[in-house]
């Protein structure tokens, strides 16, 4: 591949007090791919997302987007450039109905500039566009679900709402922090094609997951984190065959289950 | 003999008209139109009639003071419940707006109807600039800083003997007559009340509410929370500065008492009484609380006790506030049903 990487993470280190949540992590993200990031609990995955998207400052290293340094910029500037993220602990606006939740990102400068997902924001008013986006993500238009208060929505819909918030900005990159966790098998089964469709539309994705089997289905490449360090990077098969990964996940039924299937 | 025990339960039925989406009503009849318009009409007409009903000059002056507090209360409720900033800045806004209007009137000779709008805008800019450093912070910092500024400015004016020192600025021009004086502020209160109500339901207002609800999600949407807080603080301080500018023109005097703590504290009580987050409620709260505190003036400092008791009673028994309570009564039938 000769094209320059869309996102470059160079030797990023993050220390909380004396603890290194991230230690010298580097990777490239190429345009149009889906990169999966896995790792045991507390291995620094969410911290990595926070570092890339400007929600916390780096201790060392740098992050480049299209060759320009973005680390050190405030979070809203980075999101404005099209590098968006979902929150592992979902952050909807609980006091607003689902569709009003989307009116807010549609009001953002980037959405006004680009017209939001597929440019729809330039056509209709924000309430209509937000219902359109929600429908694409599985909120049935004719039902009351899009009009429900976010505080009354079940997890599955909140996860979709997180994704919808990113899509409203017409993003270049979406970093999904565990959008599958907490979902039922059937909910995940309906989310997987959605992720594939986003990739086909040219959105580059980073997916952080504990659900390895579903992740391995959609991801082009997998990176493994353990104790804040990058263990390895490669295809799903390479990762599953790796001794260090087996060690990190030792005892985890999930890996054994996935490996049996492989 | 059967026991007289009979279990009863309150049943609530929505009296509401069919609502298609927020703000757009499918009106079916004159009755429904009245149902919708009547409360607003009663409020507007009621407030507009007040100056005509007041018996004495003294009570007409009270109405003006009430309106100033109504603006402050509106400003408090807007910031606290729609942006998530708890402001104790009433005194700061009144003082800034007041001294500015006094300076504009004295040194440039501007009449009240020019100096008040100018002092409102310039004052709001100054207040916003002063508060800018603490906007990115979360928590109680905003409240503390808004409370500190008036104390600080008071001491500065006193110590440096500027702006008339402890005597204040005297001889400020007054309004042409008492009707202009009264209706100017009443119309301002109504304009800001319905203006802010409209604003919070528009997309910009939604962003304010989002900042309160979840500022991290707003940042993740590519919007600067500081920017939106700045706009909101500008709007809120404009309301306060307007009140202050008006105040010095009716008393024809701007002094240190424009920084009095009452301006910061009473709006909170009025909001609790009226119903937090309803905007109309807190304004009504000011219309109830300020006259009561005037009536109790004869009791000297003892009125603080009455005042505290009223507040306490409201917090203990009707924490939802007058407005929320009466809205529920208005929109729902209630009846007791046997179980
Ligand atoms: N704000 C913080 N202050 C101090 N330590 C933190 C902070 N955030 C994260 N950590 C620590 O950094 C480490 C990595 O946390 P992180 O949330 O990135 O893990 P994760 O890989 O996302 O885990 P999970 O799979 O449970 O989501 C953990 O040990 C955590 O305790
Ligand atoms: Mg995490």
Coordinates of C-alpha atoms and ligand atoms in Angstrom, one line a residue:
Chain A
X1 CA 0.0 0.0 0.0
X2 CA 1.5 3.3 -1.0
X3 CA -1.3 5.6 0.2
X4 CA -0.3 7.5 3.3
X5 CA -2.1 6.2 6.4
X6 CA -5.3 8.1 7.3
X7 CA -4.4 8.0 11.0
X8 CA -0.9 7.5 12.5
X9 CA -0.4 6.8 16.1
X10 CA 3.2 7.2 17.0
X11 CA 4.7 6.0 20.3
X12 CA 1.8 7.2 22.3
X13 CA 2.3 6.9 26.1
X14 CA -0.1 7.8 28.8
X15 CA 0.6 7.7 32.5
X16 CA -1.9 8.1 35.2
X17 CA 0.3 9.0 38.2
X18 CA 2.9 6.2 38.1
X19 CA 0.8 3.8 36.2
X20 CA 1.3 3.5 32.5
X21 CA -2.1 3.0 30.9
X22 CA -0.5 3.1 27.5
X23 CA 3.2 2.5 26.8
X24 CA 4.7 3.3 23.5
X25 CA 1.8 2.3 21.3
X26 CA 2.1 2.8 17.6
X27 CA -0.1 1.8 14.7
X28 CA -1.4 3.1 11.3
X29 CA -4.9 3.1 10.1
X30 CA -5.5 3.1 6.4
X31 CA -8.4 4.6 4.6
X32 CA -11.4 2.4 4.3
X33 CA -10.3 -0.4 6.5
X34 CA -11.8 -1.8 9.7
X35 CA -9.2 -2.2 12.4
X36 CA -10.1 -4.3 15.4
X37 CA -8.5 -3.6 18.8
X38 CA -8.7 -6.3 21.5
X39 CA -7.2 -6.8 24.9
X40 CA -8.2 -7.9 28.4
X41 CA -10.0 -5.5 30.7
X42 CA -7.9 -2.6 31.8
X43 CA -5.4 -3.0 29.0
X44 CA -5.8 0.6 27.9
X45 CA -8.2 0.4 25.0
X46 CA -10.5 3.2 26.1
X47 CA -7.5 5.3 27.1
X48 CA -6.2 4.9 23.6
X49 CA -9.5 6.2 22.2
X50 CA -9.4 9.1 24.6
X51 CA -5.9 9.9 23.6
X52 CA -6.6 9.9 19.8
X53 CA -9.8 12.0 20.1
X54 CA -8.3 14.5 22.5
X55 CA -10.4 13.7 25.5
X56 CA -7.2 13.3 27.6
X57 CA -3.7 14.7 27.0
X58 CA -0.8 12.4 26.0
X59 CA 2.2 11.9 28.2
X60 CA 4.4 11.3 25.1
X61 CA 4.0 10.6 21.5
X62 CA 1.8 12.1 18.8
X63 CA -1.2 11.3 16.7
X64 CA -1.4 12.4 13.0
X65 CA -4.6 12.6 10.9
X66 CA -3.9 12.9 7.1
X67 CA -0.3 13.8 8.0
X68 CA -1.2 16.6 10.3
X69 CA -0.6 16.4 14.1
X70 CA -3.9 16.4 16.0
X71 CA -2.7 15.4 19.4
X72 CA -2.8 18.4 21.7
X73 CA -5.9 19.8 19.9
X74 CA -9.1 20.1 21.9
X75 CA -11.6 17.3 21.5
X76 CA -14.2 19.3 19.7
X77 CA -11.6 20.4 17.0
X78 CA -10.6 16.7 16.4
X79 CA -14.2 15.7 16.1
X80 CA -14.7 18.6 13.8
X81 CA -12.0 17.2 11.5
X82 CA -14.0 14.0 11.2
X83 CA -12.4 11.8 13.8
X84 CA -15.3 10.7 15.9
X85 CA -15.8 8.2 18.7
X86 CA -18.5 6.4 20.7
X87 CA -18.4 6.1 24.4
X88 CA -18.1 2.7 26.1
X89 CA -20.2 4.1 28.9
X90 CA -23.0 5.5 26.7
X91 CA -23.5 9.3 26.9
X92 CA -26.9 10.2 25.5
X93 CA -28.7 13.3 26.5
X94 CA -31.0 11.6 28.9
X95 CA -33.5 14.4 29.2
X96 CA -34.2 14.6 25.5
X97 CA -36.0 12.3 23.2
X98 CA -33.9 10.1 20.9
X99 CA -34.4 12.1 17.8
X100 CA -33.6 15.4 19.6
X101 CA -30.4 13.7 20.7
X102 CA -29.3 13.8 17.1
X103 CA -30.4 17.3 16.4
X104 CA -27.5 18.5 18.5
X105 CA -24.7 16.9 16.4
X106 CA -26.6 18.0 13.3
X107 CA -26.3 21.5 14.6
X108 CA -22.5 21.2 14.9
X109 CA -20.3 23.2 12.5
X110 CA -19.1 20.0 10.8
X111 CA -22.6 18.8 10.1
X112 CA -23.6 22.1 8.8
X113 CA -20.6 22.2 6.5
X114 CA -20.8 18.6 5.2
X115 CA -24.6 18.2 5.5
X116 CA -24.2 15.2 7.9
X117 CA -24.4 11.6 6.9
X118 CA -24.8 11.3 3.1
X119 CA -25.4 15.1 3.0
X120 CA -29.0 14.7 4.2
X121 CA -28.7 17.6 6.6
X122 CA -28.6 20.1 3.7
X123 CA -32.0 19.0 2.5
X124 CA -34.4 18.8 5.3
X125 CA -34.8 20.3 8.7
X126 CA -32.9 18.7 11.5
X127 CA -35.8 16.9 13.1
X128 CA -36.6 15.1 9.9
X129 CA -33.0 14.3 9.1
X130 CA -32.4 12.9 12.5
X131 CA -35.4 10.6 12.1
X132 CA -34.0 9.5 8.8
X133 CA -30.6 8.7 10.3
X134 CA -32.2 6.8 13.2
X135 CA -34.3 4.8 10.8
X136 CA -31.2 3.7 9.0
X137 CA -29.8 2.5 12.3
X138 CA -32.9 0.5 13.2
X139 CA -35.2 2.9 15.0
X140 CA -38.5 2.0 13.4
X141 CA -39.9 5.3 12.0
X142 CA -43.5 4.5 12.5
X143 CA -43.0 3.3 16.1
X144 CA -42.7 5.5 19.1
X145 CA -39.1 4.5 19.7
X146 CA -37.4 7.6 18.1
X147 CA -39.7 9.8 20.2
X148 CA -38.9 8.1 23.5
X149 CA -36.8 9.8 26.1
X150 CA -33.2 8.6 25.9
X151 CA -33.5 7.7 29.6
X152 CA -36.1 5.1 28.7
X153 CA -34.2 3.5 25.8
X154 CA -32.8 0.0 26.2
X155 CA -29.0 -0.6 25.8
X156 CA -29.3 -1.7 22.2
X157 CA -30.8 1.5 21.1
X158 CA -28.4 3.6 23.1
X159 CA -25.5 1.9 21.4
X160 CA -27.1 2.8 18.0
X161 CA -27.6 6.3 19.2
X162 CA -23.9 6.6 20.0
X163 CA -23.2 5.5 16.4
X164 CA -25.8 7.8 15.1
X165 CA -24.2 10.8 16.8
X166 CA -21.0 10.1 15.0
X167 CA -22.7 9.6 11.7
X168 CA -24.6 12.9 12.0
X169 CA -21.2 14.6 11.6
X170 CA -20.5 12.8 8.3
X171 CA -17.3 11.4 9.8
X172 CA -14.1 10.1 8.2
X173 CA -13.3 7.8 11.1
X174 CA -15.5 6.3 13.7
X175 CA -13.8 4.7 16.7
X176 CA -16.3 2.4 18.3
X177 CA -15.6 1.6 21.9
X178 CA -17.4 -1.7 22.5
X179 CA -20.6 -1.1 20.6
X180 CA -21.4 -4.8 20.7
X181 CA -21.1 -5.4 24.4
X182 CA -24.3 -5.6 26.4
X183 CA -26.2 -6.6 23.2
X184 CA -28.0 -9.8 22.6
X185 CA -26.9 -12.2 19.9
X186 CA -29.7 -11.1 17.6
X187 CA -28.9 -7.4 18.1
X188 CA -25.3 -8.0 17.3
X189 CA -26.3 -10.0 14.2
X190 CA -28.2 -6.9 13.0
X191 CA -25.3 -4.5 13.8
X192 CA -22.7 -6.5 11.9
X193 CA -24.1 -5.8 8.4
X194 CA -24.5 -2.2 9.5
X195 CA -20.8 -1.9 10.2
X196 CA -20.0 -3.5 6.9
X197 CA -22.2 -1.0 5.1
X198 CA -20.5 1.9 6.8
X199 CA -17.2 0.5 5.5
X200 CA -18.6 0.3 2.0
X201 CA -19.6 3.9 2.2
X202 CA -16.0 4.8 2.8
X203 CA -16.0 5.4 6.5
X204 CA -12.9 4.1 8.2
X205 CA -13.6 2.2 11.4
X206 CA -11.7 1.2 14.6
X207 CA -13.6 -1.3 16.6
X208 CA -12.8 -2.2 20.1
X209 CA -14.5 -5.4 21.1
X210 CA -14.6 -8.2 23.6
X211 CA -16.9 -10.2 21.3
X212 CA -14.1 -11.7 19.3
X213 CA -16.1 -13.9 17.0
X214 CA -18.2 -11.0 15.6
X215 CA -15.2 -8.7 15.5
X216 CA -13.1 -11.2 13.5
X217 CA -15.9 -11.4 11.0
X218 CA -15.8 -7.7 10.1
X219 CA -12.3 -6.6 10.9
X220 CA -9.5 -6.5 8.3
X221 CA -6.8 -6.3 10.8
X222 CA -6.5 -6.9 14.5
X223 CA -4.3 -5.2 17.1
X224 CA -3.8 -6.7 20.5
X225 CA -3.2 -4.6 23.6
X226 CA -2.1 -5.9 27.0
X227 CA -1.1 -3.9 30.0
X228 CA -0.9 -0.8 27.9
X229 CA 1.5 -2.3 25.4
X230 CA 0.9 -3.4 21.9
X231 CA 1.3 -7.2 21.9
X232 CA 1.0 -7.7 18.2
X233 CA -0.9 -6.8 15.0
X234 CA -2.1 -9.0 12.1
X235 CA -5.0 -10.8 10.6
X236 CA -7.5 -12.7 12.7
X237 CA -5.8 -16.0 12.0
X238 CA -2.4 -14.7 12.9
X239 CA -3.7 -13.2 16.2
X240 CA -5.5 -16.4 17.2
X241 CA -2.4 -18.5 16.5
X242 CA -0.1 -16.2 18.5
X243 CA 1.3 -17.6 21.8
X244 CA 1.5 -14.3 23.5
X245 CA -2.2 -13.6 22.8
X246 CA -3.2 -16.9 24.2
X247 CA -1.2 -16.2 27.3
X248 CA -2.8 -12.7 27.7
X249 CA -6.3 -14.2 27.3
X250 CA -5.4 -17.3 29.3
X251 CA -8.5 -18.8 30.8
X252 CA -10.8 -16.6 28.7
X253 CA -13.5 -18.9 27.4
X254 CA -14.2 -16.6 24.6
X255 CA -10.9 -17.1 22.9
X256 CA -11.0 -20.8 23.3
X257 CA -14.5 -20.8 21.8
X258 CA -13.4 -18.7 18.9
X259 CA -10.4 -20.9 18.3
X260 CA -12.4 -24.0 18.2
X261 CA -14.5 -22.4 15.5
X262 CA -11.4 -21.4 13.6
Chain B
X1 CA -71.2 -3.8 60.4
X2 CA -68.8 -3.5 57.6
X3 CA -65.6 -1.6 58.3
X4 CA -65.6 1.8 56.7
X5 CA -62.2 1.1 55.2
X6 CA -62.3 1.8 51.6
X7 CA -59.3 2.0 49.5
X8 CA -59.1 4.9 47.2
X9 CA -56.5 5.8 44.6
X10 CA -56.0 9.0 42.6
X11 CA -56.5 8.5 38.9
X12 CA -55.1 11.1 36.5
X13 CA -56.3 11.6 33.0
X14 CA -54.7 13.8 30.4
X15 CA -57.0 16.7 29.5
X16 CA -54.6 17.6 26.7
X17 CA -55.4 18.3 23.1
X18 CA -53.9 16.2 20.4
X19 CA -50.3 17.3 19.9
X20 CA -48.8 16.5 16.6
X21 CA -45.3 17.4 17.4
X22 CA -43.9 19.9 19.9
X23 CA -45.1 23.4 19.2
X24 CA -47.5 22.4 16.4
X25 CA -51.0 21.7 17.7
X26 CA -53.8 20.2 15.8
X27 CA -56.5 22.5 17.0
X28 CA -60.0 21.1 16.7
X29 CA -62.2 23.8 18.2
X30 CA -62.4 27.1 19.8
X31 CA -62.5 25.4 23.2
X32 CA -59.1 23.9 22.5
X33 CA -57.8 27.2 21.3
X34 CA -58.9 28.8 24.6
X35 CA -57.5 25.9 26.6
X36 CA -54.1 26.6 25.0
X37 CA -54.1 30.4 24.9
X38 CA -55.9 31.3 28.1
X39 CA -53.1 30.7 30.6
X40 CA -50.8 32.8 28.5
X41 CA -53.4 35.5 28.1
X42 CA -54.1 35.7 31.8
X43 CA -50.5 36.0 32.5
X44 CA -49.8 38.7 30.0
X45 CA -52.9 40.8 30.8
X46 CA -52.4 40.3 34.5
X47 CA -48.9 41.6 34.4
X48 CA -49.9 44.5 32.1
X49 CA -52.7 45.5 34.4
X50 CA -50.6 45.6 37.6
X51 CA -49.5 49.3 37.4
X52 CA -53.2 50.3 37.0
X53 CA -54.2 48.3 40.1
X54 CA -51.6 49.6 42.4
X55 CA -53.0 52.1 44.9
X56 CA -49.9 54.2 45.8
X57 CA -46.6 55.4 44.5
X58 CA -44.9 53.1 46.9
X59 CA -46.5 50.0 45.5
X60 CA -45.9 51.2 41.9
X61 CA -42.2 51.3 42.8
X62 CA -42.5 47.8 44.3
X63 CA -43.8 46.6 40.9
X64 CA -40.6 48.0 39.3
X65 CA -38.4 46.2 41.8
X66 CA -40.4 43.0 41.3
X67 CA -39.7 43.2 37.6
X68 CA -36.0 43.6 38.2
X69 CA -36.0 40.5 40.4
X70 CA -38.1 38.7 37.7
X71 CA -35.4 39.3 35.2
X72 CA -32.7 38.1 37.6
X73 CA -34.8 35.0 38.4
X74 CA -35.3 34.3 34.8
X75 CA -31.6 34.6 34.3
X76 CA -30.9 32.2 37.2
X77 CA -33.4 29.6 36.0
X78 CA -32.1 29.7 32.4
X79 CA -28.5 29.2 33.4
X80 CA -29.2 26.7 36.1
X81 CA -31.7 24.5 34.4
X82 CA -31.0 24.8 30.8
X83 CA -27.2 25.3 30.7
X84 CA -26.2 23.7 34.0
X85 CA -24.4 26.7 35.4
X86 CA -25.4 27.7 38.9
X87 CA -25.0 31.4 39.0
X88 CA -25.0 33.6 42.1
X89 CA -24.2 36.5 39.8
X90 CA -27.4 38.6 40.4
X91 CA -25.5 41.2 42.3
X92 CA -22.6 41.2 39.8
X93 CA -24.9 41.8 36.8
X94 CA -27.0 44.5 38.6
X95 CA -24.0 46.3 39.8
X96 CA -22.2 46.2 36.4
X97 CA -25.3 47.3 34.5
X98 CA -26.2 49.9 37.1
X99 CA -22.8 51.6 37.2
X100 CA -22.5 51.5 33.4
X101 CA -25.9 53.1 32.9
X102 CA -24.9 55.7 35.4
X103 CA -21.7 56.5 33.6
X104 CA -23.3 56.6 30.2
X105 CA -26.0 58.9 31.5
X106 CA -23.7 61.2 33.5
X107 CA -20.7 61.6 31.2
X108 CA -22.3 61.2 27.8
X109 CA -25.7 62.6 28.7
X110 CA -27.6 59.7 27.2
X111 CA -31.3 59.5 28.1
X112 CA -32.6 56.3 29.9
X113 CA -34.0 54.8 26.7
X114 CA -30.5 54.9 25.2
X115 CA -28.3 54.3 28.2
X116 CA -30.3 51.2 29.3
X117 CA -29.9 49.2 26.1
X118 CA -26.3 50.3 25.8
X119 CA -25.5 49.4 29.4
X120 CA -27.3 46.1 28.8
X121 CA -25.1 45.1 25.9
X122 CA -21.8 46.5 27.1
X123 CA -22.5 45.2 30.6
X124 CA -23.2 41.7 29.3
X125 CA -20.0 41.8 27.4
X126 CA -18.0 42.9 30.4
X127 CA -19.7 40.3 32.7
X128 CA -19.1 37.5 30.2
X129 CA -15.4 38.5 29.8
X130 CA -15.0 38.5 33.6
X131 CA -16.6 35.0 33.8
X132 CA -14.8 33.5 30.8
X133 CA -11.9 32.1 32.8
X134 CA -14.2 29.8 34.9
X135 CA -16.4 28.6 32.1
X136 CA -14.3 25.6 31.2
X137 CA -14.3 24.4 34.8
X138 CA -17.0 22.2 36.1
X139 CA -18.6 22.1 39.5
X140 CA -19.1 24.9 42.0
X141 CA -16.4 27.2 40.6
X142 CA -18.8 29.2 38.5
X143 CA -21.1 29.8 41.5
X144 CA -18.2 30.9 43.7
X145 CA -16.7 33.2 41.2
X146 CA -20.0 34.9 40.4
X147 CA -20.4 35.5 44.1
X148 CA -16.9 36.9 44.6
X149 CA -16.9 39.5 41.9
X150 CA -19.5 41.9 43.4
X151 CA -17.7 41.7 46.8
X152 CA -14.4 42.5 45.0
X153 CA -15.8 45.3 42.9
X154 CA -17.5 46.9 46.0
X155 CA -14.2 47.0 47.9
X156 CA -12.3 48.3 44.9
X157 CA -14.8 51.2 44.4
X158 CA -14.6 51.9 48.1
X159 CA -10.9 51.7 48.5
X160 CA -9.9 53.6 45.4
X161 CA -12.8 56.1 45.9
X162 CA -13.7 55.8 42.2
X163 CA -17.1 56.1 40.6
X164 CA -18.3 58.3 43.5
X165 CA -16.9 56.0 46.2
X166 CA -19.2 55.2 49.1
X167 CA -21.5 58.1 48.1
X168 CA -22.2 56.6 44.7
X169 CA -23.1 58.4 41.5
X170 CA -26.0 60.9 42.1
X171 CA -28.3 62.9 39.9
X172 CA -28.9 60.3 37.2
X173 CA -31.7 61.1 34.8
X174 CA -35.1 59.6 35.3
X175 CA -37.9 58.4 33.0
X176 CA -40.3 60.9 31.4
X177 CA -43.1 59.8 33.5
X178 CA -44.2 56.9 35.7
X179 CA -46.1 55.1 32.9
X180 CA -43.0 54.9 30.7
X181 CA -41.0 53.9 33.7
X182 CA -43.4 51.0 34.6
X183 CA -44.3 49.7 31.2
X184 CA -40.8 49.8 30.0
X185 CA -39.7 47.2 32.5
X186 CA -42.9 45.2 32.3
X187 CA -42.6 44.8 28.6
X188 CA -39.0 43.8 28.9
X189 CA -39.9 41.1 31.4
X190 CA -42.5 39.7 29.0
X191 CA -40.2 39.9 26.0
X192 CA -37.4 38.1 27.8
X193 CA -39.7 35.6 29.3
X194 CA -41.2 34.5 26.0
X195 CA -37.9 35.0 24.2
X196 CA -36.1 32.7 26.5
X197 CA -38.9 30.1 26.4
X198 CA -38.7 30.1 22.7
X199 CA -34.9 29.9 22.7
X200 CA -34.7 26.8 24.9
X201 CA -36.9 24.9 22.5
X202 CA -34.9 25.8 19.4
X203 CA -31.9 24.0 18.2
X204 CA -29.5 26.4 19.9
X205 CA -31.5 25.9 23.1
X206 CA -31.2 22.1 22.7
X207 CA -27.4 22.5 22.6
X208 CA -27.5 24.4 25.8
X209 CA -29.6 21.7 27.4
X210 CA -27.2 19.1 26.0
X211 CA -24.2 21.0 27.6
X212 CA -26.0 20.6 30.9
X213 CA -27.0 17.0 30.3
X214 CA -23.7 15.7 29.0
X215 CA -20.9 18.0 28.1
X216 CA -18.6 15.2 26.9
X217 CA -21.1 14.1 24.3
X218 CA -21.3 17.7 23.1
X219 CA -17.5 17.8 22.7
X220 CA -17.6 14.5 20.8
X221 CA -20.1 16.1 18.4
X222 CA -17.4 18.7 17.4
X223 CA -18.8 21.6 19.4
X224 CA -17.0 23.7 21.9
X225 CA -18.8 23.7 25.3
X226 CA -17.0 26.9 26.3
X227 CA -18.4 28.7 23.2
X228 CA -22.0 27.7 24.0
X229 CA -21.6 28.5 27.7
X230 CA -20.3 31.9 26.7
X231 CA -23.4 32.6 24.6
X232 CA -25.6 31.5 27.4
X233 CA -23.8 33.6 30.0
X234 CA -24.0 36.6 27.7
X235 CA -27.8 36.2 27.5
X236 CA -28.2 35.7 31.2
X237 CA -26.0 38.6 32.2
X238 CA -27.7 40.8 29.7
X239 CA -31.0 40.2 31.6
X240 CA -29.3 41.1 34.8
X241 CA -27.5 44.2 33.4
X242 CA -30.8 45.4 32.0
X243 CA -32.3 45.2 35.5
X244 CA -29.4 47.0 37.0
X245 CA -29.4 49.8 34.4
X246 CA -33.1 50.3 34.9
X247 CA -32.7 50.3 38.7
X248 CA -30.3 53.2 38.8
X249 CA -32.6 55.2 36.5
X250 CA -35.6 54.8 38.8
X251 CA -33.6 55.7 41.9
X252 CA -31.6 58.3 40.1
X253 CA -28.6 57.0 42.0
X254 CA -26.0 54.3 41.6
X255 CA -24.2 53.2 44.7
X256 CA -22.5 50.3 46.4
X257 CA -25.9 48.8 47.3
X258 CA -26.4 47.7 43.7
X259 CA -23.9 45.0 44.6
X260 CA -26.2 43.8 47.4
X261 CA -26.3 40.1 48.1
X262 CA -30.1 40.1 47.9
X263 CA -29.9 40.3 44.1
X264 CA -28.0 37.0 44.1
X265 CA -30.0 35.1 46.8
X266 CA -33.7 36.1 46.2
X267 CA -33.7 34.7 42.6
X268 CA -32.8 31.2 44.0
X269 CA -35.7 31.3 46.5
X270 CA -38.1 32.6 43.8
X271 CA -37.1 29.8 41.6
X272 CA -37.7 27.2 44.3
X273 CA -41.1 28.6 45.0
X274 CA -42.1 29.0 41.4
X275 CA -40.9 25.7 40.0
X276 CA -37.4 25.2 38.8
X277 CA -36.9 24.8 35.1
X278 CA -40.3 26.2 34.0
X279 CA -39.1 29.8 33.4
X280 CA -42.6 31.2 33.9
X281 CA -42.8 29.7 37.4
X282 CA -39.7 31.5 38.7
X283 CA -40.9 34.8 37.3
X284 CA -44.2 34.2 39.2
X285 CA -42.1 33.3 42.2
X286 CA -40.5 36.7 42.1
X287 CA -43.9 38.3 41.8
X288 CA -44.9 36.6 45.0
X289 CA -41.7 36.8 47.0
X290 CA -40.7 40.4 46.5
X291 CA -44.0 41.9 47.7
X292 CA -44.0 39.6 50.7
X293 CA -40.6 40.7 51.6
X294 CA -41.7 44.4 51.2
X295 CA -44.8 43.8 53.4
X296 CA -42.5 42.4 56.1
X297 CA -40.2 45.4 55.9
X298 CA -41.9 46.8 59.0
X299 CA -40.5 43.8 61.0
X300 CA -37.0 45.0 60.2
X301 CA -34.4 42.2 60.2
X302 CA -37.0 39.8 61.7
X303 CA -38.5 39.5 58.2
X304 CA -35.6 37.3 57.3
X305 CA -37.2 34.7 59.6
X306 CA -40.6 34.8 57.9
X307 CA -38.9 34.7 54.6
X308 CA -36.8 31.7 55.6
X309 CA -39.9 29.9 57.0
X310 CA -41.8 30.4 53.7
X311 CA -38.9 29.1 51.8
X312 CA -38.5 26.1 54.1
X313 CA -42.2 25.3 53.9
X314 CA -42.0 25.3 50.1
X315 CA -39.0 23.1 50.1
X316 CA -40.5 20.7 52.5
X317 CA -44.1 20.5 51.2
X318 CA -44.2 21.4 47.6
X319 CA -40.7 21.0 46.3
X320 CA -42.0 20.9 42.7
X321 CA -43.0 24.5 42.9
X322 CA -46.2 26.4 42.1
X323 CA -45.8 26.3 38.4
X324 CA -45.2 22.6 38.0
X325 CA -48.1 21.9 40.4
X326 CA -50.6 24.1 38.6
X327 CA -49.5 22.9 35.2
X328 CA -50.3 19.4 36.3
X329 CA -53.7 20.5 37.7
X330 CA -54.5 22.3 34.5
X331 CA -53.5 19.5 32.1
X332 CA -54.9 16.6 33.9
X333 CA -58.2 15.6 35.5
X334 CA -57.9 14.1 38.8
X335 CA -60.4 12.0 40.5
X336 CA -60.6 9.5 43.3
X337 CA -61.5 6.0 42.3
X338 CA -62.4 3.1 44.5
X339 CA -60.2 0.1 44.3
Ligands
LIG1 N1 -8.7 8.8 34.5 C1 -8.0 7.7 35.0 N2 -7.2 7.9 36.1 C2 -6.5 6.9 36.5 N3 -6.3 5.7 36.0 C3 -7.1 5.5 34.9 C4 -7.9 6.5 34.3 N4 -8.5 6.0 33.2 C5 -8.1 4.7 33.1 N5 -7.2 4.4 34.1 C6 -6.5 3.1 34.2 O1 -5.9 2.8 33.0 C7 -6.0 1.5 32.7 C8 -6.6 1.2 31.4 O2 -8.0 1.6 31.4 P1 -8.9 1.5 30.2 O3 -10.2 2.1 30.6 O4 -8.2 2.2 29.0 O5 -9.0 0.0 29.9 P2 -9.9 -0.8 28.8 O6 -8.9 -1.6 28.0 O7 -10.7 0.2 28.1 O8 -10.7 -1.8 29.7 P3 -12.2 -2.3 29.5 O9 -12.1 -3.5 28.6 O10 -12.6 -2.7 30.8 O11 -13.0 -1.2 28.9 C9 -6.8 0.8 33.9 O12 -5.9 0.2 34.7 C10 -7.4 2.0 34.5 O13 -7.6 1.8 35.9
LIG2 MG1 -12.7 0.4 27.8

